[in-house]
mmCIF file of C-alpha atoms and ligand atoms in Angstrom:
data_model
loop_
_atom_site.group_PDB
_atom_site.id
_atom_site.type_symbol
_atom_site.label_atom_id
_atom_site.label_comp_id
_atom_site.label_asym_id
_atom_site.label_seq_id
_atom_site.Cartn_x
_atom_site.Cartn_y
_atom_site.Cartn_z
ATOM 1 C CA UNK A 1 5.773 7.761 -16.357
ATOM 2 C CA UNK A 2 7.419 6.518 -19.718
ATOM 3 C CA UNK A 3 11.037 5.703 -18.291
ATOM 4 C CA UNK A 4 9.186 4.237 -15.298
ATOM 5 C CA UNK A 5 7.478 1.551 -17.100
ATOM 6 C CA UNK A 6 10.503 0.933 -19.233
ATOM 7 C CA UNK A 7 12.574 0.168 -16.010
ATOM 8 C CA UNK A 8 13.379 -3.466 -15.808
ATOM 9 C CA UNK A 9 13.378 -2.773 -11.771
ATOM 10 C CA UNK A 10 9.562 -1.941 -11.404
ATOM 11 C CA UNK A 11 9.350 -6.087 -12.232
ATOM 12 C CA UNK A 12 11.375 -6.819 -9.140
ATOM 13 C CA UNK A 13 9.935 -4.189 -7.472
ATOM 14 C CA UNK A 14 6.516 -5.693 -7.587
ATOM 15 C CA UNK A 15 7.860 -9.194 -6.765
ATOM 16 C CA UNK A 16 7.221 -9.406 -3.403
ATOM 17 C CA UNK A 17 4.144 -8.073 -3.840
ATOM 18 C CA UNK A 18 2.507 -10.140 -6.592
ATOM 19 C CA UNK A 19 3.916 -12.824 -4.207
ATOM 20 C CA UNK A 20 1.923 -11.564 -1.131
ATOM 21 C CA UNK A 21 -1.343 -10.923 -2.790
ATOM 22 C CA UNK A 22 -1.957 -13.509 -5.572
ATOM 23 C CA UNK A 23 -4.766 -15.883 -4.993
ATOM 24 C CA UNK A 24 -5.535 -12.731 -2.292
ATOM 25 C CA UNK A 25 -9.551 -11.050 -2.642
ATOM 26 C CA UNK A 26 -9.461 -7.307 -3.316
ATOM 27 C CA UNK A 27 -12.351 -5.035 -4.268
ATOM 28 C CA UNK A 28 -11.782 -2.280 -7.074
ATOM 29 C CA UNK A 29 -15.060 0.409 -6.850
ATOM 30 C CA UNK A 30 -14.509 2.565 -9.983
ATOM 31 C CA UNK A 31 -16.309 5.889 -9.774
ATOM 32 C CA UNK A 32 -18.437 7.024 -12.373
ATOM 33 C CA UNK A 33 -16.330 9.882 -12.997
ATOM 34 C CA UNK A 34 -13.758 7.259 -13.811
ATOM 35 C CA UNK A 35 -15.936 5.785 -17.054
ATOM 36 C CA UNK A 36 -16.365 8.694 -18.836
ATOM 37 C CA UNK A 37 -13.135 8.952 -20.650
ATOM 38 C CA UNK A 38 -12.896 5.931 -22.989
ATOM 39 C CA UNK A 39 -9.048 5.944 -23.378
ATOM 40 C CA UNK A 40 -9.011 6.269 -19.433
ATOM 41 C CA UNK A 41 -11.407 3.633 -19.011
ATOM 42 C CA UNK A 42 -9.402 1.250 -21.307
ATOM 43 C CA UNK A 43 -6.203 1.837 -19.428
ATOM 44 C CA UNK A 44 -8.115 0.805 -16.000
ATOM 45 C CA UNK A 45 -9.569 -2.607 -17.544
ATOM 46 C CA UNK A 46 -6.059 -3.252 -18.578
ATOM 47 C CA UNK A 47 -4.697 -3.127 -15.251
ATOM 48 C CA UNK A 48 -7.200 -5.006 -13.688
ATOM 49 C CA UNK A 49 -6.560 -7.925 -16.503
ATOM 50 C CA UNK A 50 -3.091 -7.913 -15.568
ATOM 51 C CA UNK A 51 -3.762 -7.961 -11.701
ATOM 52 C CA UNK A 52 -6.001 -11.364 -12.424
ATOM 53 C CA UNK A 53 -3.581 -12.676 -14.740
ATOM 54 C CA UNK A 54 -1.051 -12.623 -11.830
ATOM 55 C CA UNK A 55 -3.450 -14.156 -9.979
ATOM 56 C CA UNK A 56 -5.262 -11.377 -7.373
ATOM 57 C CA UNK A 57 -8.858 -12.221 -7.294
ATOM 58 C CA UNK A 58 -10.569 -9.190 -8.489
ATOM 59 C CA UNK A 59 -14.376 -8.211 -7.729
ATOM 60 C CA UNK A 60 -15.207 -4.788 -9.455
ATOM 61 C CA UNK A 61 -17.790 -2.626 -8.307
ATOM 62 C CA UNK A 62 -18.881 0.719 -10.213
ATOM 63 C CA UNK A 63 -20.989 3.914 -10.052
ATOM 64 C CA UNK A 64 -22.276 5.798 -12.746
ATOM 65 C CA UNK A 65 -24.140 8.607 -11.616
ATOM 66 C CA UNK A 66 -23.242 10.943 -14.703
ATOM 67 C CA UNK A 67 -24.519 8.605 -17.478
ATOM 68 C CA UNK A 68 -27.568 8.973 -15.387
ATOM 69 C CA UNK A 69 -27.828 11.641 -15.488
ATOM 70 C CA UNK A 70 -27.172 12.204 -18.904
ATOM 71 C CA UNK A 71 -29.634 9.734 -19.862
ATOM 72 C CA UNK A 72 -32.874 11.193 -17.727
ATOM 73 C CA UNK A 73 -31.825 14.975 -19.061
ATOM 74 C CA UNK A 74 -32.005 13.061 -22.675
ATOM 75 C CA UNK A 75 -35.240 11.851 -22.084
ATOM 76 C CA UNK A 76 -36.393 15.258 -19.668
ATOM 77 C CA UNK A 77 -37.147 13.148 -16.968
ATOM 78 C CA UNK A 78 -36.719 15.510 -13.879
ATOM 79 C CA UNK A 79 -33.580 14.772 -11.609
ATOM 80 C CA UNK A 80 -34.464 15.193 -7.875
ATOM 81 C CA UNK A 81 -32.111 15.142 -5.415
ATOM 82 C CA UNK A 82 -32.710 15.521 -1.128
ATOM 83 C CA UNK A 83 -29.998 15.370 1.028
ATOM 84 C CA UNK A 84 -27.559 14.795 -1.966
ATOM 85 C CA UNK A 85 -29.509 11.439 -2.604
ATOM 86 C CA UNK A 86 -31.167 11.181 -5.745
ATOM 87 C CA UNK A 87 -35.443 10.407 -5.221
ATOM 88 C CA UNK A 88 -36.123 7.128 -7.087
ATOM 89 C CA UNK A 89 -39.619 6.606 -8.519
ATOM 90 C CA UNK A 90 -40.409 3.807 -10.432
ATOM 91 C CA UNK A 91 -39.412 5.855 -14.075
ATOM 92 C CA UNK A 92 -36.238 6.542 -12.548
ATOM 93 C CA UNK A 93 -35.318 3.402 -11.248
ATOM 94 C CA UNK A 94 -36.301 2.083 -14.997
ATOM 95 C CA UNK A 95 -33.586 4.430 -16.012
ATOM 96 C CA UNK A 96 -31.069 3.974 -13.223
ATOM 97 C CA UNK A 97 -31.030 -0.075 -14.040
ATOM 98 C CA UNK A 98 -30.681 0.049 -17.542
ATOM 99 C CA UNK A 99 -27.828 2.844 -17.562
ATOM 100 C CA UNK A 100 -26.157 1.054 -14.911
ATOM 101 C CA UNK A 101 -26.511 -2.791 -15.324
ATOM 102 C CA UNK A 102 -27.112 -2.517 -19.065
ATOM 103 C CA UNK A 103 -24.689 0.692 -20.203
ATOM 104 C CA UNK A 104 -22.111 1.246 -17.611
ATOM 105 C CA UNK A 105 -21.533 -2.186 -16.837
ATOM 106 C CA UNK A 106 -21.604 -3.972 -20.504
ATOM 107 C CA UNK A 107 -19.053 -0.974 -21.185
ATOM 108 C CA UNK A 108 -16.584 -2.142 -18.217
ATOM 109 C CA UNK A 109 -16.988 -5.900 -18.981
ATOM 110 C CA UNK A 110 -16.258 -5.362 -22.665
ATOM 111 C CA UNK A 111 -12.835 -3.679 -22.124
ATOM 112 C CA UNK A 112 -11.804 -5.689 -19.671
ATOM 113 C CA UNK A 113 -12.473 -9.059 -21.762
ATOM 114 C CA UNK A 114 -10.879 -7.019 -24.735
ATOM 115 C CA UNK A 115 -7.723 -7.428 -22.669
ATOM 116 C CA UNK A 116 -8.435 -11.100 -22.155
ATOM 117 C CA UNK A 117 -9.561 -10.621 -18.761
ATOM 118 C CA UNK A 118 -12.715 -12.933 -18.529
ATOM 119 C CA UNK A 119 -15.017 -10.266 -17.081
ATOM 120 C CA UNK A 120 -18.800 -11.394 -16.455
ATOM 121 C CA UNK A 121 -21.192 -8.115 -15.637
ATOM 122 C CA UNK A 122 -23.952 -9.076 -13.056
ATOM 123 C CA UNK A 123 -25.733 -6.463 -11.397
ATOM 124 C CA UNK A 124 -27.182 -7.227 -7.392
ATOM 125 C CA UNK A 125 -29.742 -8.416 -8.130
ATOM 126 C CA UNK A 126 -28.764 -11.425 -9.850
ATOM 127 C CA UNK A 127 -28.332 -14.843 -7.395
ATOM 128 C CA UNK A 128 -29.565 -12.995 -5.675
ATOM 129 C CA UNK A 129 -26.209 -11.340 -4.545
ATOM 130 C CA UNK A 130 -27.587 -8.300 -2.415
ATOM 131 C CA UNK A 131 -31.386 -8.038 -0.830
ATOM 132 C CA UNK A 132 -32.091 -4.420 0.097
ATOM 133 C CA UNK A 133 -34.651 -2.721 1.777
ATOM 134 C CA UNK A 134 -36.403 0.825 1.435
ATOM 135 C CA UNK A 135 -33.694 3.535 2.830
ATOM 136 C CA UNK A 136 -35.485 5.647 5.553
ATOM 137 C CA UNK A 137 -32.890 8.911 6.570
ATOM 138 C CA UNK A 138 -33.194 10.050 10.716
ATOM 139 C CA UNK A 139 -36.043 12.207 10.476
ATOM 140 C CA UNK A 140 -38.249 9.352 8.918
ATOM 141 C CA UNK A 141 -37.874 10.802 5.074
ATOM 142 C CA UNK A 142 -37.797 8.216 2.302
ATOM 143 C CA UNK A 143 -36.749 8.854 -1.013
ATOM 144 C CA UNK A 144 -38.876 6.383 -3.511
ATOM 145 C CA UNK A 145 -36.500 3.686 -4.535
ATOM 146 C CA UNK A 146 -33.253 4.262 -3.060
ATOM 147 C CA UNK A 147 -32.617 1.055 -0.963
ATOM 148 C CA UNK A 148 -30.152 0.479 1.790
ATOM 149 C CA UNK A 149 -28.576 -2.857 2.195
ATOM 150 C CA UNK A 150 -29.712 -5.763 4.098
ATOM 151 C CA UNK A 151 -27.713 -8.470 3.073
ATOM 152 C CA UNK A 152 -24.951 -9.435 0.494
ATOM 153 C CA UNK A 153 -24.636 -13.400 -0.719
ATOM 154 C CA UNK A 154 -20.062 -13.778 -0.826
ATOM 155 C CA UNK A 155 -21.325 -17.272 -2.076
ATOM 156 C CA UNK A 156 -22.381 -15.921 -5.136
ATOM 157 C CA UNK A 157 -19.320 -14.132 -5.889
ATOM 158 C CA UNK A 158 -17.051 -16.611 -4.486
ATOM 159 C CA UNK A 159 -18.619 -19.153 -7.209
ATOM 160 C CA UNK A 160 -17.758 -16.869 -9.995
ATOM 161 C CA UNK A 161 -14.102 -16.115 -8.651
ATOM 162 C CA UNK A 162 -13.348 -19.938 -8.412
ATOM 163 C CA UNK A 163 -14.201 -20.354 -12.127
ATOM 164 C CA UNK A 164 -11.613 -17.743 -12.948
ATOM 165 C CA UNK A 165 -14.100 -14.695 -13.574
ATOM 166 C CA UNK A 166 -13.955 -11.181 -12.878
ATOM 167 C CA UNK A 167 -16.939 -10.358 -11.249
ATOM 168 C CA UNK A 168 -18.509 -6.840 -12.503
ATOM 169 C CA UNK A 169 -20.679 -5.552 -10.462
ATOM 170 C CA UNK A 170 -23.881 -2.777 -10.736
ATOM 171 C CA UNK A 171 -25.025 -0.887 -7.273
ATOM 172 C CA UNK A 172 -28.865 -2.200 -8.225
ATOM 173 C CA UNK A 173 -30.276 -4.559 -5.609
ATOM 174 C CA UNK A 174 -32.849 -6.874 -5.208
ATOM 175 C CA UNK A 175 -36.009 -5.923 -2.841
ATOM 176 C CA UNK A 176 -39.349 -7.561 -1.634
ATOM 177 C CA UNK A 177 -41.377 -9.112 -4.650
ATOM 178 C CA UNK A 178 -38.243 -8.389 -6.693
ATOM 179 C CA UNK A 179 -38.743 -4.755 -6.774
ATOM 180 C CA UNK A 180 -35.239 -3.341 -7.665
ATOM 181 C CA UNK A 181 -33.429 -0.565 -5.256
ATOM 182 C CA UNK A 182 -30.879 1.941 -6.833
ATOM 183 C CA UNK A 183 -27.752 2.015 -4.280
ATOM 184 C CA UNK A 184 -24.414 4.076 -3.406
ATOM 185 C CA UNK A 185 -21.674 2.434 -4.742
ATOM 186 C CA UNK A 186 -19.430 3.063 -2.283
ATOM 187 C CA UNK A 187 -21.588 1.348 0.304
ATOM 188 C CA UNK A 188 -21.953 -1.696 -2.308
ATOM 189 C CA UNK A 189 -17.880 -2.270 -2.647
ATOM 190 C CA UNK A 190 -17.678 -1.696 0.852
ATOM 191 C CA UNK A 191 -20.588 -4.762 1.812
ATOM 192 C CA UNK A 192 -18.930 -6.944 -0.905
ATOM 193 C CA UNK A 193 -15.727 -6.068 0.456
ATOM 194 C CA UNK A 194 -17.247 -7.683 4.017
ATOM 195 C CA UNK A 195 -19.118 -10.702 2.562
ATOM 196 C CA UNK A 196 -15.904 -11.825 0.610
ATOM 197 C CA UNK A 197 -13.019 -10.753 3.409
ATOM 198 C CA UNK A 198 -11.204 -8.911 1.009
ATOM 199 C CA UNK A 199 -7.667 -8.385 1.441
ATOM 200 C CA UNK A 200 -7.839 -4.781 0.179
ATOM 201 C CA UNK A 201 -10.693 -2.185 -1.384
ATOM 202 C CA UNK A 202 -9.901 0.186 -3.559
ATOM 203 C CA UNK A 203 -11.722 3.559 -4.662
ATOM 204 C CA UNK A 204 -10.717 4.949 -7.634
ATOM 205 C CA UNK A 205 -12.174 8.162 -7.692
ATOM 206 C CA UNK A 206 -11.281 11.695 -9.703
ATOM 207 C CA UNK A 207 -9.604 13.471 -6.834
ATOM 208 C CA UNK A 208 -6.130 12.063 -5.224
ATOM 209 C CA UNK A 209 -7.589 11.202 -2.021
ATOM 210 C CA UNK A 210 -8.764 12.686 1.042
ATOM 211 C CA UNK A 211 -8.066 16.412 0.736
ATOM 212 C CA UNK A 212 -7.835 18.617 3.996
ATOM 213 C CA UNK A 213 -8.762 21.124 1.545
ATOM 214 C CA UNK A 214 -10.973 19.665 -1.364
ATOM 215 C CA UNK A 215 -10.295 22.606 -3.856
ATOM 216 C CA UNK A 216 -6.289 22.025 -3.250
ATOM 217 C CA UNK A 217 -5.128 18.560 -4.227
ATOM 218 C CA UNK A 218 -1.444 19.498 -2.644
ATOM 219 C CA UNK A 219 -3.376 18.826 0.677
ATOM 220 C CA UNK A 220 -3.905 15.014 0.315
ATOM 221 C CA UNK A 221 -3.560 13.138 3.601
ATOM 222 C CA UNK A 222 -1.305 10.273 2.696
ATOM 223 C CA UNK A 223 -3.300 7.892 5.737
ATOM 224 C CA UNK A 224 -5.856 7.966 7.961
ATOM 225 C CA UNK A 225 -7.587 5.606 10.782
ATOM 226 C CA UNK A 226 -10.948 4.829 11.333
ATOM 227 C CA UNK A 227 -11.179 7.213 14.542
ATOM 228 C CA UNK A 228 -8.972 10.066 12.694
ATOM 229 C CA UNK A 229 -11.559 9.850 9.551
ATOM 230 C CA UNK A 230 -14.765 10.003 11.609
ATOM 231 C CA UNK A 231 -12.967 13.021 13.164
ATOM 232 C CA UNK A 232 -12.727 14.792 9.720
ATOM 233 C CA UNK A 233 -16.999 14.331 9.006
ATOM 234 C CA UNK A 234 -17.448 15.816 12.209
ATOM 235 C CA UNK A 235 -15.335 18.753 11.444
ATOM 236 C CA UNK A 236 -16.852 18.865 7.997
ATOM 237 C CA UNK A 237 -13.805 18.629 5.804
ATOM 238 C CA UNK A 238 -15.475 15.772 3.999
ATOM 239 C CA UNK A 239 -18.773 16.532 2.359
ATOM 240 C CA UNK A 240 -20.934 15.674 -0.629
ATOM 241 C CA UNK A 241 -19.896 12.324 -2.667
ATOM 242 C CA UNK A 242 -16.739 11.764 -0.049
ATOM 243 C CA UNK A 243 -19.118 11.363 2.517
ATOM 244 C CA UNK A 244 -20.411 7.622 1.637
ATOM 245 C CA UNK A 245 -17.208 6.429 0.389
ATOM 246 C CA UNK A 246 -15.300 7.687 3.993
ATOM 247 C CA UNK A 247 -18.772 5.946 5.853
ATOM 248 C CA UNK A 248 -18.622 2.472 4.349
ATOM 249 C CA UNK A 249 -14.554 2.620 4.858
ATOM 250 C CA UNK A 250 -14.541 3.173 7.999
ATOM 251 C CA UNK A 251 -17.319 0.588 8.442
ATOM 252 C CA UNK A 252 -15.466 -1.977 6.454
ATOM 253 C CA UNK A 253 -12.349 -1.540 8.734
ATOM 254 C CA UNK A 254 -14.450 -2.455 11.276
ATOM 255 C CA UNK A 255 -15.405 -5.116 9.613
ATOM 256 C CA UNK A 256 -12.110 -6.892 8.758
ATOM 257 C CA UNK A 257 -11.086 -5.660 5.886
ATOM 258 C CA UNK A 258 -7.186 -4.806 6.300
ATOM 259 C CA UNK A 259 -6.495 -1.687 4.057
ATOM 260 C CA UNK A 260 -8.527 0.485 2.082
ATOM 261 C CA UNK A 261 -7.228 3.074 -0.705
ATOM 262 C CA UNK A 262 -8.723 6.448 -2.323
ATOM 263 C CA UNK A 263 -6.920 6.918 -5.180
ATOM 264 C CA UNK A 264 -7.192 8.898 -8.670
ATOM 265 C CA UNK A 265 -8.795 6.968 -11.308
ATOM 266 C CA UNK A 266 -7.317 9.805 -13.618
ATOM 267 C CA UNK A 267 -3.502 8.940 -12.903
ATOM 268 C CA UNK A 268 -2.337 6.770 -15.442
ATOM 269 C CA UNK A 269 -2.187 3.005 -13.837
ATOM 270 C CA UNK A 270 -2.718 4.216 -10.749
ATOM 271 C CA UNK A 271 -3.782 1.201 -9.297
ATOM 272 C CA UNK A 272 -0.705 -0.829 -10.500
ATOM 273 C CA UNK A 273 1.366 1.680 -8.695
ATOM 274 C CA UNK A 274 -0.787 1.289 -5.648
ATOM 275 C CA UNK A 275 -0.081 -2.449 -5.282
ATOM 276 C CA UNK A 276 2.855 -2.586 -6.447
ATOM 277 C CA UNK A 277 5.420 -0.356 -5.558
ATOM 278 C CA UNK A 278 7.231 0.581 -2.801
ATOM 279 C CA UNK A 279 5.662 4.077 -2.522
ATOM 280 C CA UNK A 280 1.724 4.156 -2.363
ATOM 281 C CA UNK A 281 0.028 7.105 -3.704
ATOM 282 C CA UNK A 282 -3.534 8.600 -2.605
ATOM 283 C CA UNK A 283 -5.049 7.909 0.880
ATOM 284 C CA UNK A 284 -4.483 4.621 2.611
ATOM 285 C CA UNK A 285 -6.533 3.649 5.735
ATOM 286 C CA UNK A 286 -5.842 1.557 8.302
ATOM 287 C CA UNK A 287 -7.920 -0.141 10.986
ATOM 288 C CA UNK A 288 -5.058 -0.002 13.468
ATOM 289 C CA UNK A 289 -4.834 4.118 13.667
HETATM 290 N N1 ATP B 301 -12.172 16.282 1.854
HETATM 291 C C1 ATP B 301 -12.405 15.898 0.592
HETATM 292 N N2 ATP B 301 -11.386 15.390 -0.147
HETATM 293 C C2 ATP B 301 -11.578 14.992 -1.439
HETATM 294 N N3 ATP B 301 -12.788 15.087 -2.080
HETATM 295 C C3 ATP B 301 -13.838 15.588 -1.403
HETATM 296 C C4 ATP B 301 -13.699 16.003 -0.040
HETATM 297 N N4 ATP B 301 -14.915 16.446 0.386
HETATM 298 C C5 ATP B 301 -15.749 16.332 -0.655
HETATM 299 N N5 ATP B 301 -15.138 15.800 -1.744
HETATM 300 C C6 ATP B 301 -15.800 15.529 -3.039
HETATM 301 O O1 ATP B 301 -16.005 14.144 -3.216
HETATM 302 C C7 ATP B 301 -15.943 13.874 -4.639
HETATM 303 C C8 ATP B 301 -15.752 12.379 -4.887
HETATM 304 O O2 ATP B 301 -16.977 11.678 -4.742
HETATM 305 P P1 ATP B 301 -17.939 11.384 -5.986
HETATM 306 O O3 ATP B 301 -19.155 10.707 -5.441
HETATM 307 O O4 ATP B 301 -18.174 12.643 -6.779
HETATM 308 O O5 ATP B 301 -17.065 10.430 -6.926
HETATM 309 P P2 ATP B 301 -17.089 8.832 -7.085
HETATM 310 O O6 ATP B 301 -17.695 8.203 -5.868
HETATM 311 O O7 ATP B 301 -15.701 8.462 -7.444
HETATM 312 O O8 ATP B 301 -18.045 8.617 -8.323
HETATM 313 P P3 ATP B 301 -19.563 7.934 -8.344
HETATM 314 O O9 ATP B 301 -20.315 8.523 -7.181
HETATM 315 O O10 ATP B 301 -20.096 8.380 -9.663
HETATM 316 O O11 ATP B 301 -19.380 6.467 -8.266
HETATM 317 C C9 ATP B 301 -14.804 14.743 -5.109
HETATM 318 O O12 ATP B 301 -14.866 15.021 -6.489
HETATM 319 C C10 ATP B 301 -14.960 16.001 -4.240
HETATM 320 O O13 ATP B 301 -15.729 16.969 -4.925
HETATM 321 MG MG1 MG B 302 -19.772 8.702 -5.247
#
């Protein structure tokens, strides 16, 4: 990785595609697994300074599920989860909000901005950039306040991009009477993604990608469709926390966005080797196959 950064070529290399994508919308959704390693953490915010410094138009959305639940097992609040969805009553969502939009999202903006990177934290519910509704599963089972999104505002993040900021953005929305509603992540970047026409979304996640086998990372698929990964749910090689992110991607490609990544949040810079070099790593998906 060293002698690869030292190479005077990778600055060529990425030429054509700094010209291609600056002044371009992409989405970054950093999975929680992602935050919990400072020194990895720090290395992420400084790519994504240096992708807005040459001039990409970056909107970050994160997770954060394990400072969650960190935080309620600090404070032995129970942790209920149905249908891998975790049951939001109002303590909870107290808990959710503050570890997400105070904790996880202060942390994200800070090393971002240490890097000069003009980072401003909002969570959805401020502007208000995404209204939600209670989330009701098929069989009519509701699980307190877990919402499911009705609507995203791209004005509001459009406003912040055009005064040079990097939006940072918590999965908390804003409900009736201003209730708040704890959301998936994935689904968040993905909506945002949507409302803003991004260019690309990226999920930076702690595996390299779509697995055929998820204990074996030397089974990554290297790219999928839309059709192909609604083929692999119904065959059940994606499960548990894949399961949202492959949803909203295949629903965003539907949607106009043009290419959407899983890659490792753990690989050093692995999302300046994603956009800019020749060979992509991780899973790329394309609307066209
Ligand atoms: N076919 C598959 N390929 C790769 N991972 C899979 C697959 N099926 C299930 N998974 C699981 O999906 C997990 C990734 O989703 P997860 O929700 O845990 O992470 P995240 O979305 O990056 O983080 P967060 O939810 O905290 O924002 C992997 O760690 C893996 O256990
Ligand atoms: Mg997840």
């Amino acid at each position: 990785m060293k002698r690869r950064l030292l190479q005077p070529e990778i600055l060529i290399e990425a030429l054509p595609y700094i010209r291609e994508f600056t002044g371009k919308p992409f989405v970054v959704k950093l999975g929680g697994s992602t935050l919990l390693d400072e020194a990895q953490c720090t290395r992420i915010a400084g790519d994504i300074a240096l992708l807005k410094l040459v001039g990409i138009q970056l909107v970050v959305v994160h997770g954060g599920g394990k400072h969650i639940n960190e935080m309620l097992q600090r404070l032995g609040i129970q942790n209920e989860f149905k249908n891998g969805l975790r049951v939001t009553n109002e303590e909870t969502m107290r808990i959710v909000e503050m570890v997400l939009s105070g904790r996880s999202n202060k942390d994200i903006v800070t090393l971002i901005n240490r890097y000069g990177g003009k980072a401003l934290g909002i969570s959805g519910k401020d502007g208000p950039l995404i209204r939600a509704l209670p989330y009701t599963d098929a069989n009519g089972g509701t699980y307190g306040q877990v919402g499911i999104i009705e609507s995203v505002a791209g004005d509001v993040i459009e406003h912040l991009l055009t005064g040079g900021f990097i939006p940072v953005i918590s999965p908390v929305a804003y409900g009736e009477g201003g209730r708040s509603y704890n959301l998936n992540a994935d689904h968040a970047a993905s909506r945002i993604a949507q409302a803003i026409c991004a260019k690309k979304l990226i999920y930076l996640s702690d595996i390299p990608g779509v697995l055929r086998d998820p204990r074996d990372p030397g089974t990554l698929i290297s790219e999928l469709g839309a059709l192909e990964a609604e083929a692999l749910i119904a065959d059940g090689t994606i499960s548990g926390g894949m399961l949202p992110k492959i949803q909203s991607i295949v629903e965003c490609l539907r949607h106009g966005v043009e290419k959407v990544h899983i890659i490792s949040g753990l690989e050093p810079h692995a999302l300046l080797l994603e956009i800019f070099t020749n060979g992509g790593i991780g899973t790329e998906f394309h609307a066209a196959l």
